[in-house]
Tab-separated table of C-alpha atoms and ligand atoms in Angstrom:
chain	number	residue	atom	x	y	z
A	24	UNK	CA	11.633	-20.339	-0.454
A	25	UNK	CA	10.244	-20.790	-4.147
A	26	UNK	CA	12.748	-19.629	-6.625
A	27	UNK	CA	10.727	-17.503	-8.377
A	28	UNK	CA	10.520	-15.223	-5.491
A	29	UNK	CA	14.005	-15.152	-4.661
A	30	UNK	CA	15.688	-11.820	-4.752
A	31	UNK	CA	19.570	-10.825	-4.605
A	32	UNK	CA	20.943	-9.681	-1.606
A	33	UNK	CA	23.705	-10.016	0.630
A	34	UNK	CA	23.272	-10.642	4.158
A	35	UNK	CA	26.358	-10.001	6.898
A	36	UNK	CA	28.596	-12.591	6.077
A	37	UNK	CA	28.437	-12.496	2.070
A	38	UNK	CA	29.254	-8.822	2.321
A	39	UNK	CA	32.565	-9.588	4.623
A	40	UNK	CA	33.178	-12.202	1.622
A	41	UNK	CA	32.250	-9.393	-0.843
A	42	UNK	CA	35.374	-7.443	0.720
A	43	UNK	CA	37.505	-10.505	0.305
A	44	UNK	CA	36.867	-10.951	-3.067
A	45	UNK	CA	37.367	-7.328	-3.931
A	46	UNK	CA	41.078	-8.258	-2.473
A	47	UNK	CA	41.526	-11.061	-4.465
A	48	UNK	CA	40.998	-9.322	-7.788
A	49	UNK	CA	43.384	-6.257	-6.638
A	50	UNK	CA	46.024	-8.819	-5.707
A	51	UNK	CA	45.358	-10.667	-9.020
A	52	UNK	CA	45.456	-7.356	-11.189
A	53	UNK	CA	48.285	-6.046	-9.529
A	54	UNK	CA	50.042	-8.859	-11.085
A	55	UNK	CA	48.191	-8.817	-14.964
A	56	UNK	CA	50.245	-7.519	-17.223
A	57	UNK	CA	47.821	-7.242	-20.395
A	58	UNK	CA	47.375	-10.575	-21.663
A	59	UNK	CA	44.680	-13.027	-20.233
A	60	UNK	CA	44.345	-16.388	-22.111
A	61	UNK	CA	43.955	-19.747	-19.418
A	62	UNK	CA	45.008	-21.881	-22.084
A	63	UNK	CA	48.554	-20.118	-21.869
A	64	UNK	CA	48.358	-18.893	-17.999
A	65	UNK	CA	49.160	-22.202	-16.497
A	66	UNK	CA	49.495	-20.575	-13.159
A	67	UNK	CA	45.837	-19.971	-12.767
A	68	UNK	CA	45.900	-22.098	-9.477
A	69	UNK	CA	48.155	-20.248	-7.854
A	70	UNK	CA	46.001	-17.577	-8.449
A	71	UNK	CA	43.314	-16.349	-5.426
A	72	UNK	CA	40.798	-15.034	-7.111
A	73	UNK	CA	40.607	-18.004	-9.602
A	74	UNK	CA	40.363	-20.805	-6.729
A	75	UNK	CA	37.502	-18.335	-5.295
A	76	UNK	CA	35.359	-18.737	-8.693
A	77	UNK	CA	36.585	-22.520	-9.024
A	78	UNK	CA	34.910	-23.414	-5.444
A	79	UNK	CA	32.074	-20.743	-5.961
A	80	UNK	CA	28.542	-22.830	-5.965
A	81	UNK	CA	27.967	-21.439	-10.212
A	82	UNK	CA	24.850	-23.638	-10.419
A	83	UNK	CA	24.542	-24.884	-14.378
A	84	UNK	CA	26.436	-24.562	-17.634
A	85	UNK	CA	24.052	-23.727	-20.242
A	86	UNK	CA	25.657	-23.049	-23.869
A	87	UNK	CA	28.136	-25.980	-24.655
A	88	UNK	CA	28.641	-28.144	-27.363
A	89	UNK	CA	29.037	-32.004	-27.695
A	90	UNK	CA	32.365	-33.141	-28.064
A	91	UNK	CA	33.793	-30.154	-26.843
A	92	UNK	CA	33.061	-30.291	-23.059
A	93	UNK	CA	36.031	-32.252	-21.067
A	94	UNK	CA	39.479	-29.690	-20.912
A	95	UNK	CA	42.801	-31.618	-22.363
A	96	UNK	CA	44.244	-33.214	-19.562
A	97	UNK	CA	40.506	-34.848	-17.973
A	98	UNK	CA	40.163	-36.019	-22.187
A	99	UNK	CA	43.768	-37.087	-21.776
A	100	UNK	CA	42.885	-39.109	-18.699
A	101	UNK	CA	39.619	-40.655	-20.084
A	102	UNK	CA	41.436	-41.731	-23.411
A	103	UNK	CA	43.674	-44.030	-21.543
A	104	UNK	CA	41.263	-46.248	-20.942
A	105	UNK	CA	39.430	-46.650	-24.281
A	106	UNK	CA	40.867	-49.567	-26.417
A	107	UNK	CA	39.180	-48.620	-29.241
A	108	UNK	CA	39.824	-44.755	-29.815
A	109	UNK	CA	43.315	-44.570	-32.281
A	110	UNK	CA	45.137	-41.421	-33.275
A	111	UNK	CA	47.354	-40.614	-35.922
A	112	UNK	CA	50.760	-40.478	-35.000
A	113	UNK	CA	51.450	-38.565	-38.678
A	114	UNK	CA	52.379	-35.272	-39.652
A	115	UNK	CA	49.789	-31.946	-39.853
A	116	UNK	CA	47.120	-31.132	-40.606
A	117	UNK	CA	46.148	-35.054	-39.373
A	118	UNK	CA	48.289	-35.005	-36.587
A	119	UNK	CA	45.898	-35.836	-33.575
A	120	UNK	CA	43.195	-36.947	-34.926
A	121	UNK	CA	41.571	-39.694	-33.116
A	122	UNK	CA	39.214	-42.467	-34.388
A	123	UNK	CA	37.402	-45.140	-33.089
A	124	UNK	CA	38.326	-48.715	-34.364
A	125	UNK	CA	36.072	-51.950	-33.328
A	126	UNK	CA	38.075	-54.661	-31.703
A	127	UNK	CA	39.769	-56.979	-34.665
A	128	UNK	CA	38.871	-53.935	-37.317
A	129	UNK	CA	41.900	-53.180	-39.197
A	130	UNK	CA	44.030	-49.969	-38.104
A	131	UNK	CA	44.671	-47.678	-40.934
A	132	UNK	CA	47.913	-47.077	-41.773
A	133	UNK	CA	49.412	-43.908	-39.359
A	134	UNK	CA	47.155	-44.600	-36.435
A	135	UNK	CA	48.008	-46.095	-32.757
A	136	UNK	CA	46.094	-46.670	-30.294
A	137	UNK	CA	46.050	-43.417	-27.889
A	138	UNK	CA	46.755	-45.035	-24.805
A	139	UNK	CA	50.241	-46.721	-26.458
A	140	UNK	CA	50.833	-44.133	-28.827
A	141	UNK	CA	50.732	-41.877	-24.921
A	142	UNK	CA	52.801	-44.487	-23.117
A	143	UNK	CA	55.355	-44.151	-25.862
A	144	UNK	CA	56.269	-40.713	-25.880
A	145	UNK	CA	54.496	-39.999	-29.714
A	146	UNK	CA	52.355	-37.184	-28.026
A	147	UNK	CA	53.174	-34.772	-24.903
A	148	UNK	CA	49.832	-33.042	-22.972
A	149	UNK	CA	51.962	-29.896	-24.014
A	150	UNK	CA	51.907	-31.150	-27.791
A	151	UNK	CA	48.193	-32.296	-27.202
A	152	UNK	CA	47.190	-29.167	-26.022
A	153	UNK	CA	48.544	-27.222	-28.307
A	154	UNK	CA	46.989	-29.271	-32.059
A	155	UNK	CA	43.826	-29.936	-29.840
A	156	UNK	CA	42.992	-26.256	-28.386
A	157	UNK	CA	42.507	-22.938	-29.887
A	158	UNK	CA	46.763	-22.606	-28.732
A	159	UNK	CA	47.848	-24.182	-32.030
A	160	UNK	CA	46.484	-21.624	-33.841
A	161	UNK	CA	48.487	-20.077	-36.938
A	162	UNK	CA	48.868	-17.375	-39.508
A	163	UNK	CA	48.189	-19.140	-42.313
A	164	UNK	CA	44.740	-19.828	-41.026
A	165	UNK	CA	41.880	-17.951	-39.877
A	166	UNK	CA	41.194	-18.568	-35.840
A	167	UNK	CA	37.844	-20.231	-36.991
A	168	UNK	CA	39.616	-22.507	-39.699
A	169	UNK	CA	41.917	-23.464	-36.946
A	170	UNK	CA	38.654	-24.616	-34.562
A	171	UNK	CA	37.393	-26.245	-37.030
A	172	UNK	CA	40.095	-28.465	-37.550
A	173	UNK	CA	40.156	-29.310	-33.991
A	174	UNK	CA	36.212	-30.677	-34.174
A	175	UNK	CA	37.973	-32.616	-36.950
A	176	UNK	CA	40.471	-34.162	-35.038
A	177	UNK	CA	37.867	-35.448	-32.835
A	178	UNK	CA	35.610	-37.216	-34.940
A	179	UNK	CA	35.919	-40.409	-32.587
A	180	UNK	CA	32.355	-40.650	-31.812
A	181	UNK	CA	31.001	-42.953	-34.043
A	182	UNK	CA	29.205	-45.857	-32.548
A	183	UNK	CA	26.961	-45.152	-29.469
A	184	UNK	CA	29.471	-47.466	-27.085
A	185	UNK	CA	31.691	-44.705	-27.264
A	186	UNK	CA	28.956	-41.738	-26.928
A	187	UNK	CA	27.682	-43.233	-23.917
A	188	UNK	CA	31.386	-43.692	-22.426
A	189	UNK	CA	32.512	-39.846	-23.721
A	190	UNK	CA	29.372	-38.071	-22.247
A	191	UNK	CA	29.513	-40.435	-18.764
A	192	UNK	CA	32.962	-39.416	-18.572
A	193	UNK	CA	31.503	-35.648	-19.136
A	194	UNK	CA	28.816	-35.674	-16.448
A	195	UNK	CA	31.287	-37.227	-14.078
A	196	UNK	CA	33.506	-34.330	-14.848
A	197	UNK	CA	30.973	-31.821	-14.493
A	198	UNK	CA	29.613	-33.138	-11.159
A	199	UNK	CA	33.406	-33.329	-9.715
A	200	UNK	CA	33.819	-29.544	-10.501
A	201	UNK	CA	30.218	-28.593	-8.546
A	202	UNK	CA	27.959	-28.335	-11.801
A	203	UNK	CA	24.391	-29.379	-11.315
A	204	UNK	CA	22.825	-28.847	-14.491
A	205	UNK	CA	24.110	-28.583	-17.919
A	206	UNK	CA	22.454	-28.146	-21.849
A	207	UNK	CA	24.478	-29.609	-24.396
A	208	UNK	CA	23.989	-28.624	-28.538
A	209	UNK	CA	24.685	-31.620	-30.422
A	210	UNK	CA	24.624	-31.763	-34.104
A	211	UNK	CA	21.985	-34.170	-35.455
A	212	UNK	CA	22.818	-36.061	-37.959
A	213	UNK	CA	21.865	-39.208	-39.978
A	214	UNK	CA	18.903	-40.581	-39.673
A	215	UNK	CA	15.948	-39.855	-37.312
A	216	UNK	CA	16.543	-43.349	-35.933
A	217	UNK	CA	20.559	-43.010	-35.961
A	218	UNK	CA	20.038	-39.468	-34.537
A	219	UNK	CA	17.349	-41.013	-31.611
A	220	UNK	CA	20.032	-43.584	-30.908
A	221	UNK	CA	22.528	-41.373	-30.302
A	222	UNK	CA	20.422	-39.185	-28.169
A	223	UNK	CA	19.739	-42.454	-26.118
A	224	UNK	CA	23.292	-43.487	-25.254
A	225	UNK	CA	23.835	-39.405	-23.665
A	226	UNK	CA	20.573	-39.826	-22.298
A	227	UNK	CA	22.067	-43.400	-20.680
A	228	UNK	CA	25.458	-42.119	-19.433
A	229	UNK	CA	23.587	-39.279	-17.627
A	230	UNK	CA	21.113	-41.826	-15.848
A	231	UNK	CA	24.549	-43.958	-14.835
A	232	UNK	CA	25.521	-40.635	-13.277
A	233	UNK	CA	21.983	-39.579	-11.332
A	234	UNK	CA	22.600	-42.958	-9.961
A	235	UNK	CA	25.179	-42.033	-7.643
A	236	UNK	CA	24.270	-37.975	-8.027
A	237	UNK	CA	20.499	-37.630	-8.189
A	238	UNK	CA	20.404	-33.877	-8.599
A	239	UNK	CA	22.357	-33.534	-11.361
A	240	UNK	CA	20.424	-32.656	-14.841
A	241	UNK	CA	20.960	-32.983	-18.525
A	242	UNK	CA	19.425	-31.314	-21.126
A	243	UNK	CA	19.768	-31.995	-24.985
A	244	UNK	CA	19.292	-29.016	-27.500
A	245	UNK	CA	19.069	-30.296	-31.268
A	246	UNK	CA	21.622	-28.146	-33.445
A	247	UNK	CA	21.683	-27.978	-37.524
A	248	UNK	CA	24.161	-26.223	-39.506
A	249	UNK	CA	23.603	-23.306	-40.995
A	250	UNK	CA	26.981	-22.327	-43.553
A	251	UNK	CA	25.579	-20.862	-46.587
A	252	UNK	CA	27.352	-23.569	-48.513
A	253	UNK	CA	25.426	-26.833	-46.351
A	254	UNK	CA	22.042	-27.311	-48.437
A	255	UNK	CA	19.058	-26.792	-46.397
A	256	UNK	CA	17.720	-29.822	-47.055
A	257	UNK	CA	20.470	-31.195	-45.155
A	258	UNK	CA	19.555	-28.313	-42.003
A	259	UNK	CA	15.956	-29.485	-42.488
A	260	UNK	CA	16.469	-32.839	-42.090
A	261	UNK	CA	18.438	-32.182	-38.967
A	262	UNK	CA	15.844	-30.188	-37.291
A	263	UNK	CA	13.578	-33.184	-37.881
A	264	UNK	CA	15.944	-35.514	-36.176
A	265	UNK	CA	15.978	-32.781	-33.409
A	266	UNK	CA	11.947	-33.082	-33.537
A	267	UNK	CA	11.977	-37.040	-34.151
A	268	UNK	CA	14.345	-37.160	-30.675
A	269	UNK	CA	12.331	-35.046	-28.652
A	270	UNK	CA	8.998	-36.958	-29.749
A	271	UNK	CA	10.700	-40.189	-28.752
A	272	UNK	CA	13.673	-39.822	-25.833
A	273	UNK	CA	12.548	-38.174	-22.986
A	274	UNK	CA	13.677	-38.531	-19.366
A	275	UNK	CA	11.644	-40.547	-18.000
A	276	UNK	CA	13.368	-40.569	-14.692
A	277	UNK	CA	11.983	-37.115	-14.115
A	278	UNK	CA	8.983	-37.276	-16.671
A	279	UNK	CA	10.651	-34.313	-18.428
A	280	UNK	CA	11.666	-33.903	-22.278
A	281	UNK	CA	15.352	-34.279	-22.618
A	282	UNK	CA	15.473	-32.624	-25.881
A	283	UNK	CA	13.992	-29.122	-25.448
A	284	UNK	CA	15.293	-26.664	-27.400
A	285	UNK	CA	16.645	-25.991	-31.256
A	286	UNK	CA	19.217	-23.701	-32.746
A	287	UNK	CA	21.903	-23.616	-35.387
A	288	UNK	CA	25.236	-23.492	-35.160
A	289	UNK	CA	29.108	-22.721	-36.990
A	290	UNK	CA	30.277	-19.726	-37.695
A	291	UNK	CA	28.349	-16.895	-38.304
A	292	UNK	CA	29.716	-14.347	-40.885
A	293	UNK	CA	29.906	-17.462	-43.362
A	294	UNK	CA	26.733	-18.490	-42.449
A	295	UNK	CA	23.027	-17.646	-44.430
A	296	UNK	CA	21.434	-15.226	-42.261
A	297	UNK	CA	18.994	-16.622	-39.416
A	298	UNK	CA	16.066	-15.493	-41.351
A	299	UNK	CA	16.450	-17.795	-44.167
A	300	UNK	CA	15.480	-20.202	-41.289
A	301	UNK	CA	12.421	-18.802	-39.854
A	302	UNK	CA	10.114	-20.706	-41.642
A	303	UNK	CA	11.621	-23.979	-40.625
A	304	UNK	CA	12.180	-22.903	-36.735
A	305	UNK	CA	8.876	-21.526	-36.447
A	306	UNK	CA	7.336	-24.820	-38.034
A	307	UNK	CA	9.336	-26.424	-35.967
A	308	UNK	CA	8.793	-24.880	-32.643
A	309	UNK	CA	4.438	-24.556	-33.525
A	310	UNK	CA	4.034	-28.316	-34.125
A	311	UNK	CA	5.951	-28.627	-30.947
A	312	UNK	CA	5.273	-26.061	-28.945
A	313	UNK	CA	7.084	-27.603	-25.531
A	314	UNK	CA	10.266	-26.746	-27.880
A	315	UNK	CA	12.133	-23.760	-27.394
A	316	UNK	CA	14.180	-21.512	-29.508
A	317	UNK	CA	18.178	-20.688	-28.192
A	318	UNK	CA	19.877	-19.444	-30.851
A	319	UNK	CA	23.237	-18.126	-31.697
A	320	UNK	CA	23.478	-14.871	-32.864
A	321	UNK	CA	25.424	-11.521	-32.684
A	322	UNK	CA	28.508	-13.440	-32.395
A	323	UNK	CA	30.497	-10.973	-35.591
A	324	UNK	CA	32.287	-8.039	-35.414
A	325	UNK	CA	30.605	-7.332	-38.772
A	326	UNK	CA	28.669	-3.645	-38.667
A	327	UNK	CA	26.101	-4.408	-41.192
A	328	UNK	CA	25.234	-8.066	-39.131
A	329	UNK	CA	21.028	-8.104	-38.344
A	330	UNK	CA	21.371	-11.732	-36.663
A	331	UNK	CA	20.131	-10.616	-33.397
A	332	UNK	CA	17.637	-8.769	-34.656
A	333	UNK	CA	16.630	-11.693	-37.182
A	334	UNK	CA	16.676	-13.806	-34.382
A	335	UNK	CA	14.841	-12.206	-31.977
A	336	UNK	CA	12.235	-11.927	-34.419
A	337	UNK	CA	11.695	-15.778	-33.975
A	338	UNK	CA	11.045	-15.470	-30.661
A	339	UNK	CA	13.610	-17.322	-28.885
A	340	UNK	CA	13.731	-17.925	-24.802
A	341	UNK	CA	17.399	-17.308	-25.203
A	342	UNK	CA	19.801	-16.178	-27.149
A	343	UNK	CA	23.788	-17.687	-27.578
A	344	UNK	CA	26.644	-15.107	-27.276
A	345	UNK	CA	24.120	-11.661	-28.634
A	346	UNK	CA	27.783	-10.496	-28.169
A	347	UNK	CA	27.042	-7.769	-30.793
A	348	UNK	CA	24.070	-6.667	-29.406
A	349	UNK	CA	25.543	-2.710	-28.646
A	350	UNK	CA	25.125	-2.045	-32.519
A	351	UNK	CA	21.124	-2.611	-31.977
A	352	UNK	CA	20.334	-0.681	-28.809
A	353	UNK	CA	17.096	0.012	-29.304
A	354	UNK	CA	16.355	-3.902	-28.724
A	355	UNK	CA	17.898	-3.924	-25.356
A	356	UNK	CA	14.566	-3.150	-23.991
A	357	UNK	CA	12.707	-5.931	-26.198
A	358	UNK	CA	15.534	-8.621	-24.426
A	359	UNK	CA	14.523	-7.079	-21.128
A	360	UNK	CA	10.960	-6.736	-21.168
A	361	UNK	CA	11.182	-10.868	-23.026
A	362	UNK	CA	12.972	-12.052	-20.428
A	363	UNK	CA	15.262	-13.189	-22.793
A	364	UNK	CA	18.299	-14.636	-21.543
A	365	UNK	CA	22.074	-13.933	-22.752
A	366	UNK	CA	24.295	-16.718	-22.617
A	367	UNK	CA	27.397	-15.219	-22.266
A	368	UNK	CA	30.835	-16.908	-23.491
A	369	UNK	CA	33.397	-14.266	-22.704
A	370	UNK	CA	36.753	-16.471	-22.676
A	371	UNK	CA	35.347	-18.137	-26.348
A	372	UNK	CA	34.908	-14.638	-27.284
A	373	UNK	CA	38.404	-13.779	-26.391
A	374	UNK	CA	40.051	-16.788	-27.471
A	375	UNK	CA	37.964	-16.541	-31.349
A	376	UNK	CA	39.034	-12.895	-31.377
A	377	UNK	CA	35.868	-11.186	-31.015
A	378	UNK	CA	37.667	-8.915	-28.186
A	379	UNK	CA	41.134	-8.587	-27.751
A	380	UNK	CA	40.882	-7.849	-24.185
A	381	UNK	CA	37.769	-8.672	-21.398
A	382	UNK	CA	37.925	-5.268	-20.162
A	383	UNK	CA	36.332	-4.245	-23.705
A	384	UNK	CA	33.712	-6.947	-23.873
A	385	UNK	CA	30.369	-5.153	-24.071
A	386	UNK	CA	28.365	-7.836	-22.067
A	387	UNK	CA	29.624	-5.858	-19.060
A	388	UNK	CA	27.200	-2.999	-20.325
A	389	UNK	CA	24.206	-5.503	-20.554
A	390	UNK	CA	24.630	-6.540	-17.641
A	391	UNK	CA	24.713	-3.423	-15.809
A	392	UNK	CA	21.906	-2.369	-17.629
A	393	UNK	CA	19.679	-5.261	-15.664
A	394	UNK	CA	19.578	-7.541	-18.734
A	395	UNK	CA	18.729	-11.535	-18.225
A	396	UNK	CA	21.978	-13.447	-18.291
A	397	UNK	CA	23.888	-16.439	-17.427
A	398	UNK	CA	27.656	-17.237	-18.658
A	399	UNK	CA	28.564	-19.969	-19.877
A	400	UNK	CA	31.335	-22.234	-21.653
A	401	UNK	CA	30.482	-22.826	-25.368
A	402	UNK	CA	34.042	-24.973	-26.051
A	403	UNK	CA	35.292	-25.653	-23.213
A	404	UNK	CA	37.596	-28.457	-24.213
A	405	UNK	CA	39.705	-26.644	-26.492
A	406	UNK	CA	39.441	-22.785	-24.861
A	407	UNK	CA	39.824	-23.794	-21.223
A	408	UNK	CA	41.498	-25.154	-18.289
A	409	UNK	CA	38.459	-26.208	-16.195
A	410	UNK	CA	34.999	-25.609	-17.582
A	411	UNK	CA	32.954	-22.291	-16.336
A	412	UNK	CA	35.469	-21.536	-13.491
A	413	UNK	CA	37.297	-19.618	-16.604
A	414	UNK	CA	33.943	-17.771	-17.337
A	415	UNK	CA	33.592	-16.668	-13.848
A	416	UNK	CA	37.391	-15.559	-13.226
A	417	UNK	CA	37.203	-13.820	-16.579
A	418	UNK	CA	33.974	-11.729	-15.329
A	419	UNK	CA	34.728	-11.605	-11.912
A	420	UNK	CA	38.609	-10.065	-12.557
A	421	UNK	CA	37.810	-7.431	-16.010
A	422	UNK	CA	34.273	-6.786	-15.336
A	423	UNK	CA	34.440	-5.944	-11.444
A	424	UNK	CA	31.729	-8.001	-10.490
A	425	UNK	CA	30.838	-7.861	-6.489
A	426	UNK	CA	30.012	-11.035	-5.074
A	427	UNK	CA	26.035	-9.711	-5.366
A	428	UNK	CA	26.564	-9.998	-9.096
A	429	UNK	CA	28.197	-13.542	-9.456
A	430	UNK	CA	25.507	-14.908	-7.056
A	431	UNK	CA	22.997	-13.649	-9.614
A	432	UNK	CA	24.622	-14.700	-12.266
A	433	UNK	CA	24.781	-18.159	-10.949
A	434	UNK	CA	20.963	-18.154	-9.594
A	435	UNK	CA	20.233	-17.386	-13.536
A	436	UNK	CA	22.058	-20.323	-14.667
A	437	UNK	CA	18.960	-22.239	-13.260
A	438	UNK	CA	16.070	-19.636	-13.308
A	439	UNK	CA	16.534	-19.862	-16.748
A	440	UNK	CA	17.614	-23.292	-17.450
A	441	UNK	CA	15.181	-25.585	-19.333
A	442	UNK	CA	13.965	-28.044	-16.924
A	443	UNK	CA	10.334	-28.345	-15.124
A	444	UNK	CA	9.926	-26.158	-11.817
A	445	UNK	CA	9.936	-28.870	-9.841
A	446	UNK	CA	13.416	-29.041	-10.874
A	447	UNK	CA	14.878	-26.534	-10.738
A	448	UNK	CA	12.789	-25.789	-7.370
A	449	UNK	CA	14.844	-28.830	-6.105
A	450	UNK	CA	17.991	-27.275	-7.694
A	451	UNK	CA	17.699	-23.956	-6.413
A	452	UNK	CA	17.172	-25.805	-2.866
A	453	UNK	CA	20.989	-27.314	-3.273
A	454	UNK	CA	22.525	-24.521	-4.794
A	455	UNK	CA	21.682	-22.526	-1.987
A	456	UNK	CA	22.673	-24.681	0.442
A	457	UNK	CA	26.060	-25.307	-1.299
A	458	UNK	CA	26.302	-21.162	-1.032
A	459	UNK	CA	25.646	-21.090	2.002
A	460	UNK	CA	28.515	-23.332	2.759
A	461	UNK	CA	30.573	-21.684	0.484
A	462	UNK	CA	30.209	-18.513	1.964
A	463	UNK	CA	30.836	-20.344	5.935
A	464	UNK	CA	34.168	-21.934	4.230
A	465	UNK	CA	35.499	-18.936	2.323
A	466	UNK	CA	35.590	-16.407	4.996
B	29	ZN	ZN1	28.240	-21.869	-29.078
């Protein structure tokens, strides 16, 4: 069966399972008691429903960002065994913050290497997970200030030895917890040749892994900054490394581009608007046309925000969060009739405050209304226990999915993913085989 033609729908078996899972989130609501937040509900394995959505075949992970991808205690366990990433072992706001130091390089004053400064008690996972997750945050800070302070604490990555070992260490992760494919926004920066190099040694740690696991896929998008304070010379520049990379790193293993799409990041409502950009994207994406635009937008609770409509504008193949899309209704049907696909974040949205509870998140109402989406991660290290499973526990328990709408949800994750057909042909093949057997095992 060709993926293109493959339609929804439950056969005998799935619907028993459909029954089972209905049970699962009435057992788990009968116990909620308001508040859902996995970095604080520890018990989430004891939980039914959320050992359903961790073994549930969920196909690829499509909106995540480098550095951010491996949950506390996997980054805990991976640190051990890097001799050259320090932390500071000093008071806030550097507490935690971890460096990379060559071998013989002197150690600034403050910093330990992690896997002592571990062994010796400076550091708990408890403390860990509090300074290096959106849990520390405080009242003296905005949530976003807080986040942002946690991308500085990790500011390790700076030789491609340590890229290569971080990201192999990611794709191991990923393949472990049943993900096939995932799309990664990194931040290019430095030089076209720094920025290729770097590119290289993710594009290296994910051929190490399709040695062992041959299906499993990586894609690159090229990410620029877009605060209204960053100069946009600087974005510019970043959007040529993004160009420069996908010109000159492909995957040749599959003859495929690795880089393939482009979008901006940080936080919107300090950010210019998206339109400021458009003549850079859309230079961007016409000299290259195999490029595609994903971009972030709607992701405010400000009324007056037009980023969605600003970015649709641009013509993007899909959009990041759109989370605010309910204030611009009439463009429901332009998403729709596009084919535009919504990567959905609900647990980042709840954890950065843009809903207070999942039962009010409006992608529910998208969704119903038939529009293109997938959900996804965004931050996983420092929102979540174990990457996506959160995502699909989240929708599956507020938004009273049936097990018709998580399989679609998870057949979208590669319809609309960004690698050839003959990939994701391939991909769809073992994801359905992998539900299949899901479905045998979880009756
Ligand atoms: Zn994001």
């Amino acid at each position: 069966m060709l993926f293109k033609d493959y339609r929804i729908a439950l056969n005998e078996a799935e619907q028993s399972l459909d029954k089972r899972l209905s049970a699962l989130r009435d057992e788990f609501l009968r116990s909620y008691h308001g508040e859902f937040n996995p970095l604080k509900n520890s018990d989430l394995w004891q939980n039914g429903l959320y050992r359903f959505c961790h073994f549930l075949p969920k196909g690829a992970d499509l909106h995540i960002h480098g550095l951010a991808c491996l949950p506390v205690e996997e980054f805990i366990q991976w640190l051990m065994s890097q001799d050259d990433i320090f932390i500071f072992t000093g008071e806030m706001p550097k507490r935690g913050s971890l460096r990379t130091i060559a071998p013989g390089a002197a150690v600034p004053e403050g910093f330990k290497r992690f896997s002592d400064a571990f062994l010796d008690g400076d550091f708990s996972t408890d403390e860990l997970r509090t300074i290096w997750t959106l849990l520390g945050e405080n009242p003296h800070q905005t949530v976003w200030e807080w986040f942002e302070t946690i991308f500085d604490r990790h500011m390790y990555a700076t030789s491609d030895s340590i890229v290569r070992r971080y990201y192999e260490a990611v794709f191991r992760y990923y393949v472990r917890i049943g993900i096939q494919h995932i799309e990664i926004r990194v931040l290019t920066f430095g030089t076209p040749q720094e920025a290729a190099s770097m590119a290289t040694a993710i594009r290296d740690a994910y051929y190490a892994v399709m040695d062992s696991e041959p299906g499993f896929s990586v894609k690159l998008l090229g990410c620029g900054l877009k605060y209204s304070w960053v100069d946009l010379g600087v974005t510019t520049s970043m959007m040529e490394n993004a160009l420069y990379i996908h010109e000159n790193v492909k995957d040749t293993r599959r003859g495929e581009d690795f880089l393939v799409g482009l979008d901006l990041v940080n936080e919107e409502d300090r950010s210019n608007n998206i339109s400021f950009y458009g003549g850079l994207l859309t230079r961007c994406v016409r000299e290259h046309p195999s490029l595609k635009l994903m971009l972030h937008c709607g992701e405010t609770l400000h009324t007056g925000s037009t980023s969605v409509p600003e970015a649709l504008q641009l013509c993007p193949v899909r959009i990041g969060h759109g989370f605010n899309l309910f204030r611009h209704k009439h463009l429901e049907d332009v998403i729709k009739d596009n084919d535009i696909c919504m990567e959905v974040c609900p647990v980042s949205n709840l954890e950065l405050h843009y809903v207070n509870d999942l039962r009010k998140h409006p992608a529910i109402e998208y969704f119903r209304k038939g529009l293109p989406m997938v959900l996804a991660s965004d931050d996983p290290a420092f929102q979540e226990r174990e990457n996506l499973t959160d995502d699909f526990f989240a929708a599956a328990a507020f938004w009273d999915l049936s097990l018709a709408d998580l399989k679609l949800l998870a057949f979208n994750s590669i319809k609309y993913c960004s690698a050839s057909s003959e990939t994701k042909q391939s991909m769809f093949e073992e994801w359905l085989r992998r539900w299949d057997a899901f479905v045998l095992t979880s009756l």
